[in-house]
Amino acid sequence: MSQSHHNPAPLTLDEAAIRRAAETSHLKEGAVTPGILPYAKEICALLNDALATEWVCVLRYKRHYFTASGLTSTPIADEFLVHANEEMSHADRLAARIVQLGGEPLLDPAGFHARSHADYDDSTDLDSMIRANLVAERVAVEVYRQMIQVIGDKDPTTTRLLQEILTDEEEHADELSDWLDRA
């Protein structure tokens, strides 16, 4: 019984793109090589929206950290602070990548609300705080999943960064879900 073998397409590199990357007239573009260039501006726009989301999350978590009260609040508030610091790290990493791609991180707080995928929350009871943070984390998980899918192999470095952040956001959502039963 003979098997039919299909000849797969050869694995070849785009030599013209490699030569363009080596052109000294483009050295100021740094990491933005010909393969990323067509997408860099759009990727920066997506990253800036994610950056605004991270900042809103930092502010929401900080508010909840400082205002949580009640018998069960201390360990939960402490977790809010841990999450705030991790979201700040995400924001820093996103801003650095935007700059690396030749863009500018949009850090004017006046624009955060309009660009953020998540909402700010000024709840005063612990259960509402946990729920608001869990909703925001679930939104972040979905946003990062979609960004990973959309950007994909157009920019593998950004995709890898987003995958790392997604892992953190999923952990945050799981932790908050566990806290729902304890508050």
PDB file of C-alpha atoms in Angstrom:
ATOM      1  CA  MET A   1       0.000   0.000   0.000  1.00  0.00           C
ATOM      2  CA  SER A   2       1.681   3.179  -1.114  1.00  0.00           C
ATOM      3  CA  GLN A   3       1.241   6.487   0.580  1.00  0.00           C
ATOM      4  CA  SER A   4       0.888   9.623  -1.400  1.00  0.00           C
ATOM      5  CA  HIS A   5       3.489  12.158  -0.320  1.00  0.00           C
ATOM      6  CA  HIS A   6       2.783  15.791  -0.858  1.00  0.00           C
ATOM      7  CA  ASN A   7       5.748  18.016  -1.349  1.00  0.00           C
ATOM      8  CA  PRO A   8       5.383  20.692   1.295  1.00  0.00           C
ATOM      9  CA  ALA A   9       6.309  24.231   0.433  1.00  0.00           C
ATOM     10  CA  PRO A  10       9.986  24.789   1.088  1.00  0.00           C
ATOM     11  CA  LEU A  11      10.957  26.715   4.179  1.00  0.00           C
ATOM     12  CA  THR A  12      12.696  29.761   2.797  1.00  0.00           C
ATOM     13  CA  LEU A  13      13.499  33.173   4.121  1.00  0.00           C
ATOM     14  CA  ASP A  14      12.571  36.462   2.470  1.00  0.00           C
ATOM     15  CA  GLU A  15      16.048  37.493   1.318  1.00  0.00           C
ATOM     16  CA  ALA A  16      14.811  40.873   0.050  1.00  0.00           C
ATOM     17  CA  ALA A  17      13.430  41.738   3.499  1.00  0.00           C
ATOM     18  CA  ILE A  18      16.703  40.661   5.091  1.00  0.00           C
ATOM     19  CA  ARG A  19      18.635  42.959   2.741  1.00  0.00           C
ATOM     20  CA  ARG A  20      16.221  45.841   3.495  1.00  0.00           C
ATOM     21  CA  ALA A  21      16.765  45.286   7.240  1.00  0.00           C
ATOM     22  CA  ALA A  22      20.495  45.714   6.678  1.00  0.00           C
ATOM     23  CA  GLU A  23      20.176  49.004   4.800  1.00  0.00           C
ATOM     24  CA  THR A  24      22.007  51.674   6.766  1.00  0.00           C
ATOM     25  CA  SER A  25      19.422  54.272   5.805  1.00  0.00           C
ATOM     26  CA  HIS A  26      16.930  52.504   8.124  1.00  0.00           C
ATOM     27  CA  LEU A  27      19.131  52.057  11.193  1.00  0.00           C
ATOM     28  CA  LYS A  28      17.178  54.669  13.187  1.00  0.00           C
ATOM     29  CA  GLU A  29      14.138  52.374  12.997  1.00  0.00           C
ATOM     30  CA  GLY A  30      15.775  49.996  15.478  1.00  0.00           C
ATOM     31  CA  ALA A  31      13.626  46.898  16.003  1.00  0.00           C
ATOM     32  CA  VAL A  32      11.105  47.958  13.373  1.00  0.00           C
ATOM     33  CA  THR A  33      12.298  45.833  10.485  1.00  0.00           C
ATOM     34  CA  PRO A  34      10.520  45.496   7.119  1.00  0.00           C
ATOM     35  CA  GLY A  35       8.435  42.574   8.386  1.00  0.00           C
ATOM     36  CA  ILE A  36       6.921  44.590  11.262  1.00  0.00           C
ATOM     37  CA  LEU A  37       6.869  48.031   9.629  1.00  0.00           C
ATOM     38  CA  PRO A  38       3.471  47.677   7.899  1.00  0.00           C
ATOM     39  CA  TYR A  39       1.864  46.845  11.261  1.00  0.00           C
ATOM     40  CA  ALA A  40       3.884  48.905  13.758  1.00  0.00           C
ATOM     41  CA  LYS A  41       1.502  51.866  13.932  1.00  0.00           C
ATOM     42  CA  GLU A  42      -1.582  49.676  14.422  1.00  0.00           C
ATOM     43  CA  ILE A  43       0.210  47.505  16.977  1.00  0.00           C
ATOM     44  CA  CYS A  44       1.205  50.639  18.895  1.00  0.00           C
ATOM     45  CA  ALA A  45      -2.435  51.783  18.895  1.00  0.00           C
ATOM     46  CA  LEU A  46      -3.552  48.430  20.315  1.00  0.00           C
ATOM     47  CA  LEU A  47      -0.768  48.534  22.890  1.00  0.00           C
ATOM     48  CA  ASN A  48      -1.700  52.083  23.902  1.00  0.00           C
ATOM     49  CA  ASP A  49      -5.272  50.972  24.569  1.00  0.00           C
ATOM     50  CA  ALA A  50      -3.914  48.097  26.660  1.00  0.00           C
ATOM     51  CA  LEU A  51      -1.615  50.576  28.410  1.00  0.00           C
ATOM     52  CA  ALA A  52      -4.609  52.748  29.343  1.00  0.00           C
ATOM     53  CA  THR A  53      -6.403  49.645  30.603  1.00  0.00           C
ATOM     54  CA  GLU A  54      -3.456  48.701  32.799  1.00  0.00           C
ATOM     55  CA  TRP A  55      -3.281  52.202  34.290  1.00  0.00           C
ATOM     56  CA  VAL A  56      -7.012  52.198  35.057  1.00  0.00           C
ATOM     57  CA  CYS A  57      -6.528  48.815  36.720  1.00  0.00           C
ATOM     58  CA  VAL A  58      -3.611  50.129  38.786  1.00  0.00           C
ATOM     59  CA  LEU A  59      -5.720  53.051  39.978  1.00  0.00           C
ATOM     60  CA  ARG A  60      -8.750  50.876  40.734  1.00  0.00           C
ATOM     61  CA  TYR A  61      -6.680  48.354  42.689  1.00  0.00           C
ATOM     62  CA  LYS A  62      -4.900  51.140  44.605  1.00  0.00           C
ATOM     63  CA  ARG A  63      -8.241  52.744  45.510  1.00  0.00           C
ATOM     64  CA  HIS A  64      -9.549  49.396  46.728  1.00  0.00           C
ATOM     65  CA  TYR A  65      -6.329  48.681  48.638  1.00  0.00           C
ATOM     66  CA  PHE A  66      -6.586  51.956  50.551  1.00  0.00           C
ATOM     67  CA  THR A  67     -10.344  51.855  51.174  1.00  0.00           C
ATOM     68  CA  ALA A  68     -11.064  48.175  51.898  1.00  0.00           C
ATOM     69  CA  SER A  69     -12.355  47.696  55.427  1.00  0.00           C
ATOM     70  CA  GLY A  70     -13.944  44.986  57.518  1.00  0.00           C
ATOM     71  CA  LEU A  71     -12.857  41.880  59.354  1.00  0.00           C
ATOM     72  CA  THR A  72     -11.828  39.948  56.241  1.00  0.00           C
ATOM     73  CA  SER A  73     -10.388  42.909  54.341  1.00  0.00           C
ATOM     74  CA  THR A  74      -6.683  42.841  55.285  1.00  0.00           C
ATOM     75  CA  PRO A  75      -5.546  39.809  53.255  1.00  0.00           C
ATOM     76  CA  ILE A  76      -7.771  40.826  50.346  1.00  0.00           C
ATOM     77  CA  ALA A  77      -6.532  44.414  50.436  1.00  0.00           C
ATOM     78  CA  ASP A  78      -2.972  43.121  50.481  1.00  0.00           C
ATOM     79  CA  GLU A  79      -3.773  41.096  47.360  1.00  0.00           C
ATOM     80  CA  PHE A  80      -5.201  44.239  45.723  1.00  0.00           C
ATOM     81  CA  LEU A  81      -1.815  45.892  46.286  1.00  0.00           C
ATOM     82  CA  VAL A  82       0.030  42.912  44.770  1.00  0.00           C
ATOM     83  CA  HIS A  83      -2.242  43.088  41.721  1.00  0.00           C
ATOM     84  CA  ALA A  84      -1.761  46.867  41.439  1.00  0.00           C
ATOM     85  CA  ASN A  85       2.000  46.393  41.363  1.00  0.00           C
ATOM     86  CA  GLU A  86       1.754  43.630  38.750  1.00  0.00           C
ATOM     87  CA  GLU A  87      -0.531  45.789  36.581  1.00  0.00           C
ATOM     88  CA  MET A  88       2.036  48.612  36.881  1.00  0.00           C
ATOM     89  CA  SER A  89       4.711  46.213  35.650  1.00  0.00           C
ATOM     90  CA  HIS A  90       2.484  45.338  32.683  1.00  0.00           C
ATOM     91  CA  ALA A  91       2.042  49.046  31.915  1.00  0.00           C
ATOM     92  CA  ASP A  92       5.804  49.583  32.016  1.00  0.00           C
ATOM     93  CA  ARG A  93       6.448  46.650  29.688  1.00  0.00           C
ATOM     94  CA  LEU A  94       3.766  47.809  27.238  1.00  0.00           C
ATOM     95  CA  ALA A  95       5.140  51.368  27.218  1.00  0.00           C
ATOM     96  CA  ALA A  96       8.654  50.073  26.580  1.00  0.00           C
ATOM     97  CA  ARG A  97       7.446  47.960  23.660  1.00  0.00           C
ATOM     98  CA  ILE A  98       5.550  50.914  22.156  1.00  0.00           C
ATOM     99  CA  VAL A  99       8.759  52.946  22.205  1.00  0.00           C
ATOM    100  CA  GLN A 100      10.723  50.027  20.743  1.00  0.00           C
ATOM    101  CA  LEU A 101       8.234  49.923  17.856  1.00  0.00           C
ATOM    102  CA  GLY A 102       8.767  53.627  17.177  1.00  0.00           C
ATOM    103  CA  GLY A 103       5.575  54.812  18.849  1.00  0.00           C
ATOM    104  CA  GLU A 104       4.862  57.015  21.828  1.00  0.00           C
ATOM    105  CA  PRO A 105       3.188  55.709  24.976  1.00  0.00           C
ATOM    106  CA  LEU A 106       0.050  57.752  25.579  1.00  0.00           C
ATOM    107  CA  LEU A 107       0.275  58.470  29.297  1.00  0.00           C
ATOM    108  CA  ASP A 108      -1.923  61.552  29.613  1.00  0.00           C
ATOM    109  CA  PRO A 109      -4.394  60.462  32.328  1.00  0.00           C
ATOM    110  CA  ALA A 110      -7.138  62.464  30.625  1.00  0.00           C
ATOM    111  CA  GLY A 111      -7.234  59.874  27.837  1.00  0.00           C
ATOM    112  CA  PHE A 112      -7.170  56.731  29.984  1.00  0.00           C
ATOM    113  CA  HIS A 113     -10.931  56.473  30.465  1.00  0.00           C
ATOM    114  CA  ALA A 114     -11.704  56.746  26.739  1.00  0.00           C
ATOM    115  CA  ARG A 115      -9.062  54.174  25.699  1.00  0.00           C
ATOM    116  CA  SER A 116      -9.333  51.699  28.573  1.00  0.00           C
ATOM    117  CA  HIS A 117     -11.178  48.449  28.047  1.00  0.00           C
ATOM    118  CA  ALA A 118     -11.812  48.167  31.804  1.00  0.00           C
ATOM    119  CA  ASP A 119     -13.718  50.498  34.079  1.00  0.00           C
ATOM    120  CA  TYR A 120     -12.575  52.378  37.143  1.00  0.00           C
ATOM    121  CA  ASP A 121     -14.527  51.554  40.281  1.00  0.00           C
ATOM    122  CA  ASP A 122     -14.982  53.379  43.566  1.00  0.00           C
ATOM    123  CA  SER A 123     -16.989  50.763  45.447  1.00  0.00           C
ATOM    124  CA  THR A 124     -16.880  50.925  49.217  1.00  0.00           C
ATOM    125  CA  ASP A 125     -17.846  47.373  50.179  1.00  0.00           C
ATOM    126  CA  LEU A 126     -15.389  44.520  49.818  1.00  0.00           C
ATOM    127  CA  ASP A 127     -17.637  42.191  47.808  1.00  0.00           C
ATOM    128  CA  SER A 128     -18.287  44.914  45.205  1.00  0.00           C
ATOM    129  CA  MET A 129     -14.557  45.656  45.010  1.00  0.00           C
ATOM    130  CA  ILE A 130     -13.749  42.011  44.362  1.00  0.00           C
ATOM    131  CA  ARG A 131     -16.475  41.770  41.730  1.00  0.00           C
ATOM    132  CA  ALA A 132     -15.368  44.965  39.958  1.00  0.00           C
ATOM    133  CA  ASN A 133     -11.772  43.745  39.859  1.00  0.00           C
ATOM    134  CA  LEU A 134     -12.822  40.305  38.657  1.00  0.00           C
ATOM    135  CA  VAL A 135     -14.898  41.831  35.845  1.00  0.00           C
ATOM    136  CA  ALA A 136     -11.918  43.972  34.829  1.00  0.00           C
ATOM    137  CA  GLU A 137      -9.575  40.980  34.878  1.00  0.00           C
ATOM    138  CA  ARG A 138     -11.981  38.966  32.736  1.00  0.00           C
ATOM    139  CA  VAL A 139     -12.122  41.879  30.278  1.00  0.00           C
ATOM    140  CA  ALA A 140      -8.311  42.034  30.242  1.00  0.00           C
ATOM    141  CA  VAL A 141      -8.080  38.288  29.608  1.00  0.00           C
ATOM    142  CA  GLU A 142     -10.389  38.592  26.608  1.00  0.00           C
ATOM    143  CA  VAL A 143      -8.615  41.694  25.260  1.00  0.00           C
ATOM    144  CA  TYR A 144      -5.185  40.055  25.495  1.00  0.00           C
ATOM    145  CA  ARG A 145      -6.457  36.850  23.879  1.00  0.00           C
ATOM    146  CA  GLN A 146      -7.844  38.842  20.970  1.00  0.00           C
ATOM    147  CA  MET A 147      -4.680  40.942  20.641  1.00  0.00           C
ATOM    148  CA  ILE A 148      -2.557  37.787  20.565  1.00  0.00           C
ATOM    149  CA  GLN A 149      -4.745  36.383  17.817  1.00  0.00           C
ATOM    150  CA  VAL A 150      -4.785  39.614  15.777  1.00  0.00           C
ATOM    151  CA  ILE A 151      -1.065  40.366  16.063  1.00  0.00           C
ATOM    152  CA  GLY A 152       0.131  36.746  15.943  1.00  0.00           C
ATOM    153  CA  ASP A 153       3.215  36.259  13.806  1.00  0.00           C
ATOM    154  CA  LYS A 154       3.112  39.827  12.461  1.00  0.00           C
ATOM    155  CA  ASP A 155       5.154  40.743  15.562  1.00  0.00           C
ATOM    156  CA  PRO A 156       6.297  37.684  17.534  1.00  0.00           C
ATOM    157  CA  THR A 157       7.995  39.757  20.250  1.00  0.00           C
ATOM    158  CA  THR A 158       4.817  41.670  21.045  1.00  0.00           C
ATOM    159  CA  THR A 159       2.816  38.455  20.898  1.00  0.00           C
ATOM    160  CA  ARG A 160       5.150  36.839  23.422  1.00  0.00           C
ATOM    161  CA  LEU A 161       4.854  39.895  25.720  1.00  0.00           C
ATOM    162  CA  LEU A 162       1.064  39.735  25.514  1.00  0.00           C
ATOM    163  CA  GLN A 163       1.091  36.001  26.276  1.00  0.00           C
ATOM    164  CA  GLU A 164       3.139  36.655  29.415  1.00  0.00           C
ATOM    165  CA  ILE A 165       0.754  39.390  30.551  1.00  0.00           C
ATOM    166  CA  LEU A 166      -2.245  37.173  29.756  1.00  0.00           C
ATOM    167  CA  THR A 167      -0.866  34.507  32.095  1.00  0.00           C
ATOM    168  CA  ASP A 168      -0.769  37.056  34.931  1.00  0.00           C
ATOM    169  CA  GLU A 169      -4.276  38.317  34.165  1.00  0.00           C
ATOM    170  CA  GLU A 170      -5.667  34.774  34.228  1.00  0.00           C
ATOM    171  CA  GLU A 171      -4.006  34.195  37.612  1.00  0.00           C
ATOM    172  CA  HIS A 172      -5.525  37.441  38.918  1.00  0.00           C
ATOM    173  CA  ALA A 173      -8.990  36.379  37.750  1.00  0.00           C
ATOM    174  CA  ASP A 174      -8.627  32.965  39.415  1.00  0.00           C
ATOM    175  CA  GLU A 175      -7.469  34.534  42.690  1.00  0.00           C
ATOM    176  CA  LEU A 176     -10.321  37.050  42.696  1.00  0.00           C
ATOM    177  CA  SER A 177     -12.824  34.319  41.928  1.00  0.00           C
ATOM    178  CA  ASP A 178     -11.553  32.429  44.975  1.00  0.00           C
ATOM    179  CA  TRP A 179     -11.906  35.584  47.102  1.00  0.00           C
ATOM    180  CA  LEU A 180     -15.600  35.918  46.161  1.00  0.00           C
ATOM    181  CA  ASP A 181     -16.389  33.040  48.487  1.00  0.00           C
ATOM    182  CA  ARG A 182     -14.372  34.473  51.382  1.00  0.00           C
ATOM    183  CA  ALA A 183     -15.504  38.105  51.481  1.00  0.00           C
TER     184      ALA A 183
END
